[in-house]
XYZ file of N, CA, C and O in Angstrom:
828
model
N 35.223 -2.428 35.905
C 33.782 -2.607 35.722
C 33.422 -2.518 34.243
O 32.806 -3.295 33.514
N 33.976 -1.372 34.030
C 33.655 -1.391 31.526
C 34.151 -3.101 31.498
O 33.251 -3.868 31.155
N 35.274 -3.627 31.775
C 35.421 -4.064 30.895
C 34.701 -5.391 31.048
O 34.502 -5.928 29.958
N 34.255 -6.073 32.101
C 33.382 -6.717 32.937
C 31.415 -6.256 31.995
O 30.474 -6.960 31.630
N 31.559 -5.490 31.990
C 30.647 -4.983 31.083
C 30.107 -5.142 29.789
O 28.923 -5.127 29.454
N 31.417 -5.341 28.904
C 32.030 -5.599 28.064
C 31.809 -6.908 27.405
O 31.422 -7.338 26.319
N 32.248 -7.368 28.601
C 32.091 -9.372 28.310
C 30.406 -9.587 28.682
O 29.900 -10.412 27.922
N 30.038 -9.366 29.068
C 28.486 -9.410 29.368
C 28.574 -9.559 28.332
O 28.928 -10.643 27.867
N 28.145 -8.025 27.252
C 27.951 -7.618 25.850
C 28.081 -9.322 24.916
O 27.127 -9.885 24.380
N 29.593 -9.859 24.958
C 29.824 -10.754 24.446
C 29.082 -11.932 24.433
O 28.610 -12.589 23.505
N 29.070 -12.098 25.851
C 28.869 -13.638 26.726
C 26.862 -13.347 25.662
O 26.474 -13.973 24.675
N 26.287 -12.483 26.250
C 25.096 -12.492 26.110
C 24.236 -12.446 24.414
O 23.105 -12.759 24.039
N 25.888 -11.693 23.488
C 25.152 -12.320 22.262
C 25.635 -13.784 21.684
O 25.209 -14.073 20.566
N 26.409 -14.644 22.286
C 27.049 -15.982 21.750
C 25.859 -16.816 22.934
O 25.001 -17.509 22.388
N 25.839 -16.752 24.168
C 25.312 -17.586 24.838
C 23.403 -17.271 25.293
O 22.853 -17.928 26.176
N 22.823 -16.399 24.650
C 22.054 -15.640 25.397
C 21.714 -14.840 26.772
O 22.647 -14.193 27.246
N 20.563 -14.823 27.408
C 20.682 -13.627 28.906
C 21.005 -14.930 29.868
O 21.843 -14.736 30.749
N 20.401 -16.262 29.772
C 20.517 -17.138 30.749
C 21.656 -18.663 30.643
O 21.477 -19.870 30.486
N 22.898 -17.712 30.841
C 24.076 -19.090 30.882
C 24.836 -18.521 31.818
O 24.883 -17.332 32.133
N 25.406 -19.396 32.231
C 26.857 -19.516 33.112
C 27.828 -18.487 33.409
O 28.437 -18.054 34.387
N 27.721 -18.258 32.097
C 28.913 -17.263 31.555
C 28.636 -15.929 32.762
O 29.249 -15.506 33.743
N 27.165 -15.527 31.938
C 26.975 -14.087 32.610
C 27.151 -14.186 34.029
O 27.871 -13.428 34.678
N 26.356 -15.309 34.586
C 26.142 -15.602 36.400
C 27.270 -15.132 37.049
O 27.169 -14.366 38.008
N 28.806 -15.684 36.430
C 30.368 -15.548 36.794
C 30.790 -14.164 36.445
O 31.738 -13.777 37.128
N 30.354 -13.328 35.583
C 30.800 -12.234 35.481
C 29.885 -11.529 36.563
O 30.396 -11.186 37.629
N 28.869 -11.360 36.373
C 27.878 -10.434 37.474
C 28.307 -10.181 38.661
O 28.429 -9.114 39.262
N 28.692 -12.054 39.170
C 29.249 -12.039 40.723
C 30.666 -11.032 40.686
O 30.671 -10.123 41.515
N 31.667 -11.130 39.918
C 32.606 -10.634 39.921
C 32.251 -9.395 39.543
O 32.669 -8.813 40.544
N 31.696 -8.336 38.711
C 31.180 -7.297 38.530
C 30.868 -6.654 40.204
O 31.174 -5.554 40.664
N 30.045 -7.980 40.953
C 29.129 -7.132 42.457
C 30.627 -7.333 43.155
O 30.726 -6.371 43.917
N 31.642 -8.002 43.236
C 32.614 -7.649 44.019
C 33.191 -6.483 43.828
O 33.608 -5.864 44.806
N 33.314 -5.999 42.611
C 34.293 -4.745 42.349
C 33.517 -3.687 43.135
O 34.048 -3.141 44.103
N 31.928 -3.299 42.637
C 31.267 -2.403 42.889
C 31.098 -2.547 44.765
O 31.013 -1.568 45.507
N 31.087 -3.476 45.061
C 30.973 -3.115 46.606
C 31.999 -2.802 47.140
O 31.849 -1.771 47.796
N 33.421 -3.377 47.192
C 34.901 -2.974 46.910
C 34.640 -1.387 46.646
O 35.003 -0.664 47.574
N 33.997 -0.667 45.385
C 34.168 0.860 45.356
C 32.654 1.272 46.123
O 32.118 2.377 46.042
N 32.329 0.538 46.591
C 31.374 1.390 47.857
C 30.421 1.221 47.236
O 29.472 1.267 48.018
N 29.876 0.927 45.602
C 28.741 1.233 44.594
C 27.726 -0.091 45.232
O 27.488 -1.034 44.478
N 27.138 -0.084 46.705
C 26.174 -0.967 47.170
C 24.955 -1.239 46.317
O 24.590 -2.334 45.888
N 24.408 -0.101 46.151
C 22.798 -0.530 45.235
C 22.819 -1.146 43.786
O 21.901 -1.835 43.342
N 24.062 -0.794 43.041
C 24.336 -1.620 41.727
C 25.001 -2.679 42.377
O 24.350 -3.674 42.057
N 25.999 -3.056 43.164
C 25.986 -4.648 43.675
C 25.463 -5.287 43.608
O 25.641 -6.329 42.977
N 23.960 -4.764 44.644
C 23.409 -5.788 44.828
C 22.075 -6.190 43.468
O 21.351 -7.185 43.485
N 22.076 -5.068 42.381
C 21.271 -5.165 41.276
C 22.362 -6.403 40.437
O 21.713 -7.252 39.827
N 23.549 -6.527 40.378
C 23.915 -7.118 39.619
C 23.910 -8.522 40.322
O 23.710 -9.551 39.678
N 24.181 -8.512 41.922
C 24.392 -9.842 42.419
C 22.597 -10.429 42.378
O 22.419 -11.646 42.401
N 21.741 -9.774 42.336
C 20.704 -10.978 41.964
C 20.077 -11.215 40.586
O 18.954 -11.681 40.392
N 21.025 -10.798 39.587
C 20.844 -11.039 38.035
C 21.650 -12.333 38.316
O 20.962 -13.350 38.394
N 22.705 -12.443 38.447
C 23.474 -13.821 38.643
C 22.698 -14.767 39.638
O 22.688 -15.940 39.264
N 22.222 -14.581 40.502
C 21.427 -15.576 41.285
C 20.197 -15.573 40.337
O 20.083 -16.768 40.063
N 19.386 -15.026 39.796
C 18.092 -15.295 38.744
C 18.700 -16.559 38.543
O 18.424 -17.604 39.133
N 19.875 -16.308 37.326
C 20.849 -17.232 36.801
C 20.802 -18.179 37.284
O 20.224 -19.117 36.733
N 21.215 -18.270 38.142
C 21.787 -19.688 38.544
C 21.254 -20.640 39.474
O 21.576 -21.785 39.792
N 20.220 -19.732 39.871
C 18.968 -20.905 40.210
C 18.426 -21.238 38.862
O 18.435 -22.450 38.645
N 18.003 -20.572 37.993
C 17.320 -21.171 37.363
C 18.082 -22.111 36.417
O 17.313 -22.872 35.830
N 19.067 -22.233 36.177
C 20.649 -23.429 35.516
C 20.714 -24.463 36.048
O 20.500 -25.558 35.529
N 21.201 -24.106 37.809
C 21.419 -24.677 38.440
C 20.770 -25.674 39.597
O 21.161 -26.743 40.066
N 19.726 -24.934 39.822
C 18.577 -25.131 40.521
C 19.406 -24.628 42.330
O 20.519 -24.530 42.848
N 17.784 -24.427 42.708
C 17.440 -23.475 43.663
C 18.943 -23.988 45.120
O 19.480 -23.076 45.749
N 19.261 -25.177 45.321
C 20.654 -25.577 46.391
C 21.412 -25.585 45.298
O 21.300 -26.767 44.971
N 21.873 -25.258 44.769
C 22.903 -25.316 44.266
C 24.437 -24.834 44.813
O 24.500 -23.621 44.612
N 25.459 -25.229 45.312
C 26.693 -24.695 46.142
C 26.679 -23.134 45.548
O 26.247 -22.315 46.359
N 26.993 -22.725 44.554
C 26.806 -21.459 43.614
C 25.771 -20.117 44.322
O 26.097 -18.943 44.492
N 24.337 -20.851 44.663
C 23.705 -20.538 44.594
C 23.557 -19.685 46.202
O 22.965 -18.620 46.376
N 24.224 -20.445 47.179
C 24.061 -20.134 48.374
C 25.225 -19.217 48.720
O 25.037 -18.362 49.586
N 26.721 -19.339 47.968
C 27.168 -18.308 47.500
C 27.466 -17.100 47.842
O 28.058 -16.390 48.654
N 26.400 -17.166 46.281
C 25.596 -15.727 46.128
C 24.422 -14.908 46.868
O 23.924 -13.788 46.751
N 24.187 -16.308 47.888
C 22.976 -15.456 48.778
C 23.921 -14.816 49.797
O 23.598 -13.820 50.444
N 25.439 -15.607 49.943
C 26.150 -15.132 51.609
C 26.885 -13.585 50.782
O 27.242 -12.652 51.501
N 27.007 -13.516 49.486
C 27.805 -11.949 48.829
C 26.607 -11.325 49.404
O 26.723 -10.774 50.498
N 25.607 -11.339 48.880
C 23.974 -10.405 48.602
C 23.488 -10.128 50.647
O 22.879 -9.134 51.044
N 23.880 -11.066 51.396
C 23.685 -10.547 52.414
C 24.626 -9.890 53.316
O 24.202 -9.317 54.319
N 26.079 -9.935 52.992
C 27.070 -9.089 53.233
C 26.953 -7.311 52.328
O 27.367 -6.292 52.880
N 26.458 -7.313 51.229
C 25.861 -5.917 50.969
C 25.015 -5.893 51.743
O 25.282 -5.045 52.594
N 23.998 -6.431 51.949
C 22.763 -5.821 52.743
C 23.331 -5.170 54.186
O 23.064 -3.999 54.458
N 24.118 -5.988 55.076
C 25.034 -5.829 56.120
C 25.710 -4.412 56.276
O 25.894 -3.731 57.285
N 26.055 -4.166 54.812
C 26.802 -2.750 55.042
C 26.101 -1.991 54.764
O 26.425 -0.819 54.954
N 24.885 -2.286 54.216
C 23.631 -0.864 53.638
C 22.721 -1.137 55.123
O 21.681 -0.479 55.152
N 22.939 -1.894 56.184
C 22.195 -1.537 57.184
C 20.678 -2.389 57.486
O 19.960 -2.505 58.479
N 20.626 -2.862 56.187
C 19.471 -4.144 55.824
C 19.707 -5.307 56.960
O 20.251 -6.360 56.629
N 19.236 -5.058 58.443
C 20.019 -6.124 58.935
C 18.574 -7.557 58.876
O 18.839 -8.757 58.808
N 17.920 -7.292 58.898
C 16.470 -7.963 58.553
C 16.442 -9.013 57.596
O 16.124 -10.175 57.850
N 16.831 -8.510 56.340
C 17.368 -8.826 54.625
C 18.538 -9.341 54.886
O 18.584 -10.516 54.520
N 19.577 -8.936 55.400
C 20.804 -9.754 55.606
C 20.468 -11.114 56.369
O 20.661 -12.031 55.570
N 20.195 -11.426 57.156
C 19.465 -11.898 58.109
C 19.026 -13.638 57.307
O 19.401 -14.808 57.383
N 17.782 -12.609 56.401
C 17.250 -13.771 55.754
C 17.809 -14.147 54.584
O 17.137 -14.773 53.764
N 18.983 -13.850 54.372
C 20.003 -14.487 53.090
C 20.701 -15.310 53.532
O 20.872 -16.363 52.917
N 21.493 -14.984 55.100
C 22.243 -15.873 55.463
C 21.408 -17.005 55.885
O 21.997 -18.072 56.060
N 20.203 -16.965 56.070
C 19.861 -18.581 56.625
C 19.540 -19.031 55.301
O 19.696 -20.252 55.337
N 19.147 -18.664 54.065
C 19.168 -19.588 53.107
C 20.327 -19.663 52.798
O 20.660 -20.818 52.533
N 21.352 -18.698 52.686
C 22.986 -19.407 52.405
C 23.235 -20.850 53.378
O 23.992 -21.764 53.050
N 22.549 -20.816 54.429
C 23.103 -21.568 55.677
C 22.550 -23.124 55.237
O 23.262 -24.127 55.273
N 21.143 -23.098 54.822
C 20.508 -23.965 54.703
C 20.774 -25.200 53.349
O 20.561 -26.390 53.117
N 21.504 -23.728 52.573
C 21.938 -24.537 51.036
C 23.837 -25.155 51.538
O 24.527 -26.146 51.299
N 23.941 -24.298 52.054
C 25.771 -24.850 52.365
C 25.869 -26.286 53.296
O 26.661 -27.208 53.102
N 24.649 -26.179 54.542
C 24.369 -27.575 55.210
C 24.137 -28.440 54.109
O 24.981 -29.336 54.104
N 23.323 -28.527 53.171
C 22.176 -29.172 52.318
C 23.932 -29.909 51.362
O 23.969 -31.130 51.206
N 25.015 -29.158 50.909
C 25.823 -29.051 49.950
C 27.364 -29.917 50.897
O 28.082 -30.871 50.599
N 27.314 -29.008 52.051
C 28.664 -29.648 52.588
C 28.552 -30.324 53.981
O 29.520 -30.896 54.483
N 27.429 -30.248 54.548
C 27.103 -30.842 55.661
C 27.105 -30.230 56.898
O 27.427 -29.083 56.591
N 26.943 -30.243 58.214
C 26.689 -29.337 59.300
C 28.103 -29.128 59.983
O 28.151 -28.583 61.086
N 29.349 -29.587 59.291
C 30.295 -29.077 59.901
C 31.376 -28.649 58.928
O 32.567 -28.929 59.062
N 31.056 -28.221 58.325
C 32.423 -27.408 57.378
C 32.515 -25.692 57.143
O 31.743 -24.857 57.615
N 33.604 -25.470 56.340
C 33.682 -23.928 57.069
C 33.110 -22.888 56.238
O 33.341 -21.682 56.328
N 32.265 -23.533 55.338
C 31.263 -22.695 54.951
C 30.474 -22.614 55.548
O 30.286 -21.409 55.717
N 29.658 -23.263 56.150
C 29.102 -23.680 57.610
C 29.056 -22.682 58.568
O 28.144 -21.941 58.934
N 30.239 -22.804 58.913
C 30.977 -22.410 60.274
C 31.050 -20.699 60.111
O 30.821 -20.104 61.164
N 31.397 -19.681 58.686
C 31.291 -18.689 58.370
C 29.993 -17.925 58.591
O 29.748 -16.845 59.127
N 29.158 -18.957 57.926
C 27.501 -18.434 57.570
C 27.192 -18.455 59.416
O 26.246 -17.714 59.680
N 27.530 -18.839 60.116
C 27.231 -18.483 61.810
C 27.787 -17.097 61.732
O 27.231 -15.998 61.709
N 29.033 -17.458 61.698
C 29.502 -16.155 61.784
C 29.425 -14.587 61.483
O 29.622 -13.495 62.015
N 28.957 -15.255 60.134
C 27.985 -13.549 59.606
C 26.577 -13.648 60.813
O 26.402 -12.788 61.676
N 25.978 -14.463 60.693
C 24.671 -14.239 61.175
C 24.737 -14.001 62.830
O 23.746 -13.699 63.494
N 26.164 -14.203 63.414
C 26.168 -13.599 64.730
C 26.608 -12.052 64.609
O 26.592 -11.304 65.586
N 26.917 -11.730 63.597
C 27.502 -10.381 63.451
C 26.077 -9.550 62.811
O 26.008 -8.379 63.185
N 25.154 -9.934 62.066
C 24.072 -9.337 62.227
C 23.114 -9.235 63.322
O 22.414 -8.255 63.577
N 23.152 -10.319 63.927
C 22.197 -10.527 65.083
C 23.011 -9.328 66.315
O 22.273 -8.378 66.575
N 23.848 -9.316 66.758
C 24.936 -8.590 67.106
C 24.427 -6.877 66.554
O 24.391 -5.971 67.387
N 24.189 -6.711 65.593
C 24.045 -5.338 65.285
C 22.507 -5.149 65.622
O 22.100 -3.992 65.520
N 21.799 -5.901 65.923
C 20.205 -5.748 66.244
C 20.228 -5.626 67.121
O 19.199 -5.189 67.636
N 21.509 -5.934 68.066
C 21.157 -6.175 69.612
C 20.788 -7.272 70.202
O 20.749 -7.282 71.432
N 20.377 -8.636 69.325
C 20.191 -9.636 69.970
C 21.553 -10.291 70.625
O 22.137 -11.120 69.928
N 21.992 -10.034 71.671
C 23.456 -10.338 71.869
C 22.919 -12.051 72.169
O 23.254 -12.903 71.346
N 22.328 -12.332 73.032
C 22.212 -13.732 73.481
C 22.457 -14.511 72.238
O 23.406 -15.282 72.098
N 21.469 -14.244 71.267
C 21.530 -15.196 69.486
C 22.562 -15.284 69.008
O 23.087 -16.314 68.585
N 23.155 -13.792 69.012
C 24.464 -13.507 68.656
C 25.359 -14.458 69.256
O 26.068 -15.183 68.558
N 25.364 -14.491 70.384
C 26.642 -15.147 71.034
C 26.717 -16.904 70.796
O 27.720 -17.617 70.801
N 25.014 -17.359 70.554
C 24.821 -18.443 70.293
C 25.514 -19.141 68.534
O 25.700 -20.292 68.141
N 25.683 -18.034 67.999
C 25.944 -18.032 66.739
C 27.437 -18.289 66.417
O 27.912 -18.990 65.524
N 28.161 -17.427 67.523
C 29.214 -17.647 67.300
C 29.778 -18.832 68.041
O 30.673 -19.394 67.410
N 29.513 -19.321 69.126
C 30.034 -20.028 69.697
C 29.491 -21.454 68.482
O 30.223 -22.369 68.106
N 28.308 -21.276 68.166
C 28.249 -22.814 67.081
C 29.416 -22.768 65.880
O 29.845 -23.710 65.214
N 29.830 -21.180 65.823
C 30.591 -21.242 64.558
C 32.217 -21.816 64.894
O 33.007 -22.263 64.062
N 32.451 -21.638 66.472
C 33.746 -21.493 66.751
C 33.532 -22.911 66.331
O 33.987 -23.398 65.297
N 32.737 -23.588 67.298
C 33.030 -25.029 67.706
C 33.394 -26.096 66.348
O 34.019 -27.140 66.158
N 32.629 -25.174 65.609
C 32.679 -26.447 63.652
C 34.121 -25.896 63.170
O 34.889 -26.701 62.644
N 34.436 -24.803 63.304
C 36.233 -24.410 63.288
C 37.093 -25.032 63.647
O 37.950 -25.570 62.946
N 36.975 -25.056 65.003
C 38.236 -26.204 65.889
C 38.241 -27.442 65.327
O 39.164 -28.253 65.248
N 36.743 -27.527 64.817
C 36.607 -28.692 64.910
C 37.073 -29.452 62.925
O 37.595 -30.517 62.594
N 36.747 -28.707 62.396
C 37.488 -28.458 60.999
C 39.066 -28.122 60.638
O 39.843 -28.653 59.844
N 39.191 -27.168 61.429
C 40.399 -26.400 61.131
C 41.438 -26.636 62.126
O 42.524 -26.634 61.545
N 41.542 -26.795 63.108
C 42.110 -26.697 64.622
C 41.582 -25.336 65.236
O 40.740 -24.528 64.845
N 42.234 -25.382 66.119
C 42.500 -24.338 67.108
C 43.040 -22.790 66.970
O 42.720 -21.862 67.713
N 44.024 -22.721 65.729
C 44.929 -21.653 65.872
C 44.770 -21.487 64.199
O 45.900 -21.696 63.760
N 44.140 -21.290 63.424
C 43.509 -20.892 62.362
C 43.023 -19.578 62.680
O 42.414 -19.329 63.721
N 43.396 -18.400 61.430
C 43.195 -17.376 61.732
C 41.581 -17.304 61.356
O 41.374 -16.100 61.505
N 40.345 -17.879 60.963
C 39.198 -17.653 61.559
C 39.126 -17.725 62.292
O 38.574 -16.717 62.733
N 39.500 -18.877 63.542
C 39.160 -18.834 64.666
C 39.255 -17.331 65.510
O 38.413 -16.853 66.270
N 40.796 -16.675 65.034
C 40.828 -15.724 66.048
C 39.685 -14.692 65.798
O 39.539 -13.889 66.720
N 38.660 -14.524 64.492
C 38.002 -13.689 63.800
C 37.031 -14.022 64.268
O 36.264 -13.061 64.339
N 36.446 -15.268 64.806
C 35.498 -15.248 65.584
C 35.453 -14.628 67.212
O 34.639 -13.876 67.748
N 36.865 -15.380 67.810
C 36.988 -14.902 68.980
C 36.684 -13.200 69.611
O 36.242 -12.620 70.602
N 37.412 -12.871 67.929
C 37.220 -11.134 68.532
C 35.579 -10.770 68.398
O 34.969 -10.568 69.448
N 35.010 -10.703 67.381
C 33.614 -11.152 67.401
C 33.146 -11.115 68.745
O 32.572 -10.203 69.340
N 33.544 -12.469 69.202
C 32.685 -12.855 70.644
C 33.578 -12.251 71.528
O 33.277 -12.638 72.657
N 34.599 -11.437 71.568
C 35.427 -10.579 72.664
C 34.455 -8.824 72.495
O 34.231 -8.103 73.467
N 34.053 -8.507 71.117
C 33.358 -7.201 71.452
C 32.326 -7.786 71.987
O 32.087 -7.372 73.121
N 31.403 -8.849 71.477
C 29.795 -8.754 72.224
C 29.926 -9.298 73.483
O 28.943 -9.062 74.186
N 30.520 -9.740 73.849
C 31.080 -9.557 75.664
C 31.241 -8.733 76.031
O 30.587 -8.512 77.050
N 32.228 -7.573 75.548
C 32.139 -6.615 76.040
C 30.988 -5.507 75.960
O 30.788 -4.623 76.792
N 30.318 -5.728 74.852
C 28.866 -4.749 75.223
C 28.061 -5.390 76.036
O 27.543 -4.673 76.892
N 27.771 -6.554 76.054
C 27.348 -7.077 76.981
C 27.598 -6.805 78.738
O 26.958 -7.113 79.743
N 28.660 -6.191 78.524
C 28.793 -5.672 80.007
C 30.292 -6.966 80.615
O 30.963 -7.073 81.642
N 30.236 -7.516 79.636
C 31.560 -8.692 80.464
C 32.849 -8.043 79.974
O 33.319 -8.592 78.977
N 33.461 -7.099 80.401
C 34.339 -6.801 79.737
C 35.875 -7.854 80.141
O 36.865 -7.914 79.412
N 35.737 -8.453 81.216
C 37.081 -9.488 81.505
C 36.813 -10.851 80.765
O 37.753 -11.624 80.581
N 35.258 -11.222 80.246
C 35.631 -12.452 79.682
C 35.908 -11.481 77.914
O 36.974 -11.557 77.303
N 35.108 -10.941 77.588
C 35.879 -10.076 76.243
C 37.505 -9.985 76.093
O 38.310 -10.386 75.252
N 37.596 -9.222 77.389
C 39.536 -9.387 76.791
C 39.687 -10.588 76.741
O 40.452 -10.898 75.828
N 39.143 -11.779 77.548
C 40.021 -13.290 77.604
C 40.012 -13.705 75.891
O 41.009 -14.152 75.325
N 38.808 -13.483 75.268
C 38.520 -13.823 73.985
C 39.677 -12.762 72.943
O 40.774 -13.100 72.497
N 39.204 -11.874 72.836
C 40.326 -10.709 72.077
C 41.832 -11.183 72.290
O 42.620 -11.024 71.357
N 42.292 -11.803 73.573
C 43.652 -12.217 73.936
C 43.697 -13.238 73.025
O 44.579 -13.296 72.168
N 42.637 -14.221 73.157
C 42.930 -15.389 72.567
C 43.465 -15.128 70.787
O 44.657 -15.217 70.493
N 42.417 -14.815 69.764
C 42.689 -13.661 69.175
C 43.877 -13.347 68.868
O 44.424 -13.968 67.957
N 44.682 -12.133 69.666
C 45.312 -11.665 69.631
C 46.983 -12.675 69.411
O 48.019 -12.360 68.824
N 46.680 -13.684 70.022
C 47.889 -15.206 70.320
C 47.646 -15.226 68.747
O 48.527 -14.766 68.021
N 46.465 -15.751 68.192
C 46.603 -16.558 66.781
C 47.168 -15.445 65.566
O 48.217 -15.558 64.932
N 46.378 -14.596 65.473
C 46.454 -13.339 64.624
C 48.522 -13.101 64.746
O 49.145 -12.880 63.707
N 49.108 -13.180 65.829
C 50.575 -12.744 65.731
C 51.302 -13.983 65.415
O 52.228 -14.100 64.612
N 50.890 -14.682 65.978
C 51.117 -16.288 65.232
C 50.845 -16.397 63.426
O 51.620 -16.604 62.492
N 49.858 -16.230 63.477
C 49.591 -16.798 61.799
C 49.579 -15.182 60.729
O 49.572 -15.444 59.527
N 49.577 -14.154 60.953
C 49.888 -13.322 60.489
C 50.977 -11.948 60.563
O 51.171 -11.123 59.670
N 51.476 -11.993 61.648
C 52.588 -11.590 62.103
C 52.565 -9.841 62.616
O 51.777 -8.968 62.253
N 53.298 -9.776 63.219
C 53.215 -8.077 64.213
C 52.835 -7.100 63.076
O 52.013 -6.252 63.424
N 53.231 -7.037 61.864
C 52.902 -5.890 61.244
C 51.131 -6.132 60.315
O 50.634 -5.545 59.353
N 50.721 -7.076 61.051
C 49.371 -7.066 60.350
C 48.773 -6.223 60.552
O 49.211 -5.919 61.662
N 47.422 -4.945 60.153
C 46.736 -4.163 60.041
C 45.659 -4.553 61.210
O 45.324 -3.786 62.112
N 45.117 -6.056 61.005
C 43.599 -6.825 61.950
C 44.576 -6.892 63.120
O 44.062 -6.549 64.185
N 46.113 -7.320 63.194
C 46.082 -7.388 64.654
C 46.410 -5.985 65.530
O 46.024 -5.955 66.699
N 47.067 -4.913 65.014
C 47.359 -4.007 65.264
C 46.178 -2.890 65.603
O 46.469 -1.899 66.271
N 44.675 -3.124 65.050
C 43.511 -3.095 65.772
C 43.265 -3.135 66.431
O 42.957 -2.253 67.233
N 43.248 -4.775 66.521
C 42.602 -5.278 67.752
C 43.064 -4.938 69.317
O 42.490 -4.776 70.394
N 44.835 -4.918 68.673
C 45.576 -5.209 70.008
C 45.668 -3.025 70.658
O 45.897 -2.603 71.792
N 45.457 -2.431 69.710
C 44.420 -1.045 69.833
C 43.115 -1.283 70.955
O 43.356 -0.866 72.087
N 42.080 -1.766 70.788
C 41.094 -2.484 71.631
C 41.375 -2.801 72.679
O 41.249 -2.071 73.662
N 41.905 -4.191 72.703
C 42.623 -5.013 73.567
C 43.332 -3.764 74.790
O 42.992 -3.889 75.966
N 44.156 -2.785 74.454
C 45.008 -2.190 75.127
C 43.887 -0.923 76.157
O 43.843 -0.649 77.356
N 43.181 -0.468 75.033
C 42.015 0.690 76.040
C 41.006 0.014 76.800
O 40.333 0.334 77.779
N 41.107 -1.291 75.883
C 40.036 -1.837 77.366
C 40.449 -2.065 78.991
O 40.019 -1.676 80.078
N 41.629 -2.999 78.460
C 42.475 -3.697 79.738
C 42.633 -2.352 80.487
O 42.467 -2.473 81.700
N 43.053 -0.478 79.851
C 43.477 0.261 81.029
C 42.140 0.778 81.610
O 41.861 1.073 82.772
N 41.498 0.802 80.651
C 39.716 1.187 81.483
C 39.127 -0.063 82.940
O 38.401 0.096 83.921
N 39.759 -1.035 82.487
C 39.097 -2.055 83.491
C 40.218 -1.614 84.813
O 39.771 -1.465 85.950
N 41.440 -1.464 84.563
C 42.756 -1.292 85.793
C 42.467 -0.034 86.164
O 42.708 0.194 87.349
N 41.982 0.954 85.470
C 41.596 2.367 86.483
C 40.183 1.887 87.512
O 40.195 2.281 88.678
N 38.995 1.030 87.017
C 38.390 0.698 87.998
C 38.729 0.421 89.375
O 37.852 0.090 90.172
């Protein structure tokens, strides 16, 4: 972070407060600090770089929407689910506007926004969210792409709060196939999941 700091110092007496330069350090500055947990300077630095770069770049700018999907992933972990909420649909709106209604920037920005909607409790939205996100995946990526399985589990917990706990495991299984496939038995995400996966399946067999 000093040294990120540092170059600011630089960038800002050769280029002044409003260039490029700074926008790229800031963002990288708000990764470190959320990385060390430091949420409220994150997100002070991630909308000095968005000032930026709308005003450079103008307001769609690919850059620009970005920085709205970093700024609403802090909000996400500070609990802002409201504020998160309304970042991802302007991330959503600038990434359609930039790459069109099926690519996997696209397809992500569902994905956050079923995982907030999801923490409000709107499970129905939620589920609507993800299933639009799966479908631009397959439909981008194939089938067995490890987002896909990152959605699946996604839509395998809110099934299961939802009360479906047999279509949840079907999803988490699915999941569980790609994740050992494309990242292999000693991964950390599948060794989780398949944690999950295992207390659910014996909770449903003691029924």
């Amino acid at each position: 972070v000093e040294k990120y700091e540092e170059a600011l110092k630089i960038f800002t007496k050769h280029y002044g407060e409003d260039h490029t330069s700074l926008a790229f350090v800031y963002n990288n500055m708000a990764s470190i600090l959320r990385a060390l947990g430091d949420l409220e300077r994150a997100m002070e630095v991630s909308s000095k770089s968005l000032e930026i770069e709308k005003k450079i770049k103008g307001e769609f700018h690919p850059s620009v929407g970005h920085t709205y999907n970093n700024m609403a992933g802090i909000c996400l972990r500070e609990g802002k689910l409201k504020i998160a909420l309304e970042m991802y649909q302007k991330s959503l709106v600038i990434n359609e506007n930039n790459y069109g209604k099926e690519s996997t920037f696209v397809a992500e920005t569902y994905n956050n926004m079923g995982i907030v909607l999801q923490h409000q409790g709107k499970h129905e939205e939620s589920l609507k969210m993800y299933m639009r996100s799966l479908e631009i995946k397959i439909h981008v990526v194939g089938e067995e792409h490890v987002s896909i399985a990152d959605t699946c589990y996604n839509m395998g917990l809110l099934l299961k709060a939802q009360g479906k706990p047999r279509d949840g495991l079907r999803m988490m299984r699915k999941a569980i196939v790609i994740y050992r496939k494309r990242l292999g038995e000693e991964d950390p995400k599948l060794k989780r999941l398949q944690q999950v996966y295992e207390t659910e399946k014996r909770r449903l067999q003691r029924e």
